[in-house]
């Protein structure tokens, strides 16, 4: 099972968090983009109530679109275990 890296929302305050995530479990299934020009998207589960982001940065390479990153979670990853 893939294990995400868990960060607080304040840790990723200068990252781009995809604005169209899907509800999944107790959070949102989506994607995040670090503040690096030309960098791709990482799959992520966002828990706004807990102010946490579970980032799947262990993928072979970042995804070109946030939609494809979110699709990765829907097909390859189960509920995160923080």
Tab-separated table of N, CA and C in Angstrom:
chain	number	residue	atom	x	y	z
A	1	UNK	N	0.844	-1.188	0.000
A	1	UNK	CA	0.000	0.000	0.000
A	1	UNK	C	0.884	1.245	0.000
A	2	UNK	N	0.551	2.185	-0.835
A	2	UNK	CA	1.289	3.446	-0.932
A	2	UNK	C	1.041	4.278	0.326
A	3	UNK	N	2.083	4.846	0.876
A	3	UNK	CA	1.961	5.703	2.052
A	3	UNK	C	2.307	7.139	1.672
A	4	UNK	N	1.421	8.072	1.994
A	4	UNK	CA	1.684	9.471	1.665
A	4	UNK	C	2.590	10.144	2.689
A	5	UNK	N	3.100	11.289	2.298
A	5	UNK	CA	3.799	12.179	3.215
A	5	UNK	C	2.754	13.154	3.729
A	6	UNK	N	2.619	13.264	5.025
A	6	UNK	CA	1.606	14.139	5.605
A	6	UNK	C	2.242	15.447	6.047
A	7	UNK	N	1.662	16.538	5.562
A	7	UNK	CA	2.115	17.885	5.915
A	7	UNK	C	0.917	18.697	6.385
A	8	UNK	N	1.178	19.747	7.127
A	8	UNK	CA	0.093	20.647	7.518
A	8	UNK	C	-0.197	21.593	6.350
A	9	UNK	N	-1.396	22.161	6.357
A	9	UNK	CA	-1.722	23.132	5.308
A	9	UNK	C	-0.761	24.321	5.353
A	10	UNK	N	-0.291	24.684	6.532
A	10	UNK	CA	0.661	25.800	6.607
A	10	UNK	C	2.005	25.438	5.973
A	11	UNK	N	2.366	24.134	5.977
A	11	UNK	CA	3.605	23.699	5.318
A	11	UNK	C	3.548	23.891	3.807
A	12	UNK	N	2.354	23.832	3.245
A	12	UNK	CA	2.196	23.942	1.789
A	12	UNK	C	1.460	25.230	1.410
A	13	UNK	N	1.598	26.264	2.243
A	13	UNK	CA	0.849	27.504	2.014
A	13	UNK	C	1.206	28.191	0.698
A	14	UNK	N	2.394	27.935	0.161
A	14	UNK	CA	2.750	28.557	-1.120
A	14	UNK	C	2.655	27.572	-2.286
A	15	UNK	N	2.067	26.400	-2.053
A	15	UNK	CA	1.804	25.427	-3.111
A	15	UNK	C	0.451	25.745	-3.739
A	16	UNK	N	0.221	25.230	-4.924
A	16	UNK	CA	-1.092	25.342	-5.555
A	16	UNK	C	-1.871	24.093	-5.185
A	17	UNK	N	-3.049	24.285	-4.610
A	17	UNK	CA	-3.931	23.160	-4.289
A	17	UNK	C	-5.068	23.206	-5.294
A	18	UNK	N	-5.243	22.099	-6.018
A	18	UNK	CA	-6.257	22.026	-7.067
A	18	UNK	C	-7.615	22.423	-6.513
A	19	UNK	N	-8.311	23.319	-7.191
A	19	UNK	CA	-9.555	23.869	-6.679
A	19	UNK	C	-10.800	23.054	-7.018
A	20	UNK	N	-10.652	21.909	-7.700
A	20	UNK	CA	-11.815	21.091	-8.025
A	20	UNK	C	-11.657	19.659	-7.513
A	21	UNK	N	-11.296	19.481	-6.237
A	21	UNK	CA	-11.116	18.118	-5.721
A	21	UNK	C	-12.453	17.415	-5.538
A	22	UNK	N	-12.398	16.096	-5.382
A	22	UNK	CA	-13.591	15.287	-5.149
A	22	UNK	C	-13.617	14.859	-3.692
A	23	UNK	N	-14.814	14.773	-3.129
A	23	UNK	CA	-14.955	14.305	-1.754
A	23	UNK	C	-14.546	12.842	-1.695
A	24	UNK	N	-13.692	12.508	-0.715
A	24	UNK	CA	-13.218	11.138	-0.528
A	24	UNK	C	-12.962	10.910	0.954
A	25	UNK	N	-13.712	10.003	1.552
A	25	UNK	CA	-13.538	9.731	2.974
A	25	UNK	C	-13.819	10.975	3.794
A	26	UNK	N	-12.906	11.310	4.693
A	26	UNK	CA	-13.099	12.494	5.536
A	26	UNK	C	-12.408	13.733	4.974
A	27	UNK	N	-12.029	13.663	3.704
A	27	UNK	CA	-11.349	14.798	3.094
A	27	UNK	C	-11.673	14.950	1.630
A	28	UNK	N	-10.715	15.486	0.898
A	28	UNK	CA	-10.874	15.748	-0.523
A	28	UNK	C	-9.740	15.090	-1.294
A	29	UNK	N	-10.086	14.384	-2.348
A	29	UNK	CA	-9.109	13.731	-3.224
A	29	UNK	C	-8.771	14.727	-4.324
A	30	UNK	N	-7.518	15.097	-4.426
A	30	UNK	CA	-7.146	16.092	-5.416
A	30	UNK	C	-5.685	16.050	-5.779
A	31	UNK	N	-5.086	17.238	-5.940
A	31	UNK	CA	-3.694	17.324	-6.366
A	31	UNK	C	-3.076	18.614	-5.848
A	32	UNK	N	-1.750	18.580	-5.695
A	32	UNK	CA	-1.010	19.768	-5.273
A	32	UNK	C	0.192	19.962	-6.196
A	33	UNK	N	0.607	21.206	-6.320
A	33	UNK	CA	1.710	21.581	-7.208
A	33	UNK	C	2.690	22.424	-6.397
A	34	UNK	N	3.941	21.971	-6.255
A	34	UNK	CA	4.905	22.777	-5.500
A	34	UNK	C	5.254	24.065	-6.243
A	35	UNK	N	5.799	25.040	-5.530
A	35	UNK	CA	6.124	26.325	-6.157
A	35	UNK	C	7.425	26.277	-6.955
A	36	UNK	N	7.487	25.349	-7.892
A	36	UNK	CA	8.658	25.175	-8.752
A	36	UNK	C	8.183	25.307	-10.197
A	37	UNK	N	8.726	26.244	-10.926
A	37	UNK	CA	8.309	26.464	-12.315
A	37	UNK	C	8.454	25.185	-13.132
A	38	UNK	N	7.401	24.827	-13.852
A	38	UNK	CA	7.434	23.668	-14.730
A	38	UNK	C	7.259	22.331	-14.042
A	39	UNK	N	7.084	22.344	-12.730
A	39	UNK	CA	6.912	21.086	-11.993
A	39	UNK	C	5.492	20.585	-12.203
A	40	UNK	N	5.317	19.287	-12.165
A	40	UNK	CA	3.992	18.692	-12.328
A	40	UNK	C	3.214	18.633	-11.022
A	41	UNK	N	2.123	17.863	-11.073
A	41	UNK	CA	1.194	17.741	-9.953
A	41	UNK	C	1.400	16.432	-9.208
A	42	UNK	N	1.263	16.487	-7.882
A	42	UNK	CA	1.292	15.294	-7.054
A	42	UNK	C	-0.124	14.968	-6.593
A	43	UNK	N	-0.488	13.684	-6.582
A	43	UNK	CA	-1.769	13.291	-6.000
A	43	UNK	C	-1.768	13.652	-4.509
A	44	UNK	N	-2.925	14.045	-4.001
A	44	UNK	CA	-3.007	14.416	-2.588
A	44	UNK	C	-4.423	14.254	-2.056
A	45	UNK	N	-4.510	13.917	-0.786
A	45	UNK	CA	-5.770	13.952	-0.057
A	45	UNK	C	-5.661	15.131	0.899
A	46	UNK	N	-6.652	16.008	0.857
A	46	UNK	CA	-6.653	17.195	1.700
A	46	UNK	C	-7.738	17.028	2.757
A	47	UNK	N	-7.378	17.246	4.010
A	47	UNK	CA	-8.331	17.212	5.115
A	47	UNK	C	-8.435	18.626	5.683
A	48	UNK	N	-9.364	19.444	5.155
A	48	UNK	CA	-9.467	20.829	5.614
A	48	UNK	C	-9.768	20.940	7.106
A	49	UNK	N	-10.620	20.055	7.618
A	49	UNK	CA	-10.978	20.105	9.037
A	49	UNK	C	-9.804	19.854	9.961
A	50	UNK	N	-8.863	19.029	9.523
A	50	UNK	CA	-7.669	18.714	10.312
A	50	UNK	C	-6.471	19.575	9.899
A	51	UNK	N	-6.638	20.364	8.844
A	51	UNK	CA	-5.567	21.212	8.287
A	51	UNK	C	-4.356	20.380	7.871
A	52	UNK	N	-4.630	19.220	7.220
A	52	UNK	CA	-3.572	18.314	6.776
A	52	UNK	C	-3.668	18.036	5.284
A	53	UNK	N	-2.519	17.745	4.679
A	53	UNK	CA	-2.456	17.313	3.286
A	53	UNK	C	-1.602	16.053	3.249
A	54	UNK	N	-2.153	14.984	2.656
A	54	UNK	CA	-1.425	13.726	2.495
A	54	UNK	C	-0.979	13.676	1.032
A	55	UNK	N	0.311	13.861	0.781
A	55	UNK	CA	0.844	13.988	-0.576
A	55	UNK	C	1.530	12.693	-0.997
A	56	UNK	N	1.135	12.173	-2.155
A	56	UNK	CA	1.740	10.964	-2.718
A	56	UNK	C	2.881	11.382	-3.641
A	57	UNK	N	3.993	11.779	-3.034
A	57	UNK	CA	5.148	12.268	-3.788
A	57	UNK	C	6.053	11.140	-4.258
A	58	UNK	N	5.696	9.896	-3.923
A	58	UNK	CA	6.522	8.743	-4.295
A	58	UNK	C	6.144	8.163	-5.657
A	59	UNK	N	5.353	8.886	-6.432
A	59	UNK	CA	4.996	8.424	-7.774
A	59	UNK	C	6.236	8.486	-8.674
A	60	UNK	N	6.220	7.719	-9.753
A	60	UNK	CA	7.380	7.662	-10.657
A	60	UNK	C	7.786	9.048	-11.159
A	61	UNK	N	6.812	9.865	-11.484
A	61	UNK	CA	7.069	11.248	-11.883
A	61	UNK	C	5.788	12.040	-11.660
A	62	UNK	N	5.895	13.355	-11.449
A	62	UNK	CA	4.692	14.163	-11.259
A	62	UNK	C	3.788	14.082	-12.491
A	63	UNK	N	2.516	14.298	-12.275
A	63	UNK	CA	1.535	14.256	-13.359
A	63	UNK	C	1.453	15.611	-14.049
A	64	UNK	N	1.073	15.594	-15.331
A	64	UNK	CA	0.994	16.837	-16.111
A	64	UNK	C	-0.221	17.675	-15.750
A	65	UNK	N	-1.305	17.019	-15.295
A	65	UNK	CA	-2.526	17.747	-14.956
A	65	UNK	C	-3.009	17.337	-13.567
A	66	UNK	N	-3.751	18.221	-12.893
A	66	UNK	CA	-4.297	17.845	-11.590
A	66	UNK	C	-5.333	16.732	-11.715
A	67	UNK	N	-6.045	16.701	-12.826
A	67	UNK	CA	-7.042	15.647	-13.035
A	67	UNK	C	-6.395	14.271	-13.070
A	68	UNK	N	-5.256	14.152	-13.771
A	68	UNK	CA	-4.585	12.848	-13.851
A	68	UNK	C	-3.978	12.464	-12.502
A	69	UNK	N	-3.522	13.433	-11.738
A	69	UNK	CA	-3.003	13.143	-10.397
A	69	UNK	C	-4.119	12.643	-9.490
A	70	UNK	N	-5.271	13.285	-9.541
A	70	UNK	CA	-6.413	12.845	-8.733
A	70	UNK	C	-6.884	11.465	-9.171
A	71	UNK	N	-6.863	11.191	-10.451
A	71	UNK	CA	-7.255	9.878	-10.972
A	71	UNK	C	-6.347	8.786	-10.408
A	72	UNK	N	-5.081	9.081	-10.212
A	72	UNK	CA	-4.138	8.125	-9.629
A	72	UNK	C	-4.641	7.663	-8.260
A	73	UNK	N	-5.082	8.599	-7.441
A	73	UNK	CA	-5.593	8.241	-6.119
A	73	UNK	C	-6.833	7.369	-6.252
A	74	UNK	N	-7.718	7.728	-7.147
A	74	UNK	CA	-8.964	6.981	-7.305
A	74	UNK	C	-8.727	5.548	-7.759
A	75	UNK	N	-7.663	5.312	-8.518
A	75	UNK	CA	-7.438	3.972	-9.064
A	75	UNK	C	-6.351	3.177	-8.362
A	76	UNK	N	-5.366	3.837	-7.753
A	76	UNK	CA	-4.210	3.107	-7.221
A	76	UNK	C	-4.031	3.187	-5.709
A	77	UNK	N	-4.750	4.066	-5.058
A	77	UNK	CA	-4.509	4.295	-3.637
A	77	UNK	C	-5.810	4.156	-2.867
A	78	UNK	N	-5.719	3.560	-1.690
A	78	UNK	CA	-6.875	3.491	-0.811
A	78	UNK	C	-6.797	4.638	0.183
A	79	UNK	N	-7.724	4.676	1.116
A	79	UNK	CA	-7.767	5.732	2.132
A	79	UNK	C	-6.418	5.869	2.830
A	80	UNK	N	-5.882	7.079	2.962
A	80	UNK	CA	-4.576	7.244	3.607
A	80	UNK	C	-4.614	6.898	5.088
A	81	UNK	N	-3.513	6.412	5.585
A	81	UNK	CA	-3.376	6.118	7.003
A	81	UNK	C	-2.300	7.033	7.563
A	82	UNK	N	-2.736	8.190	8.115
A	82	UNK	CA	-1.745	9.158	8.611
A	82	UNK	C	-0.951	8.607	9.782
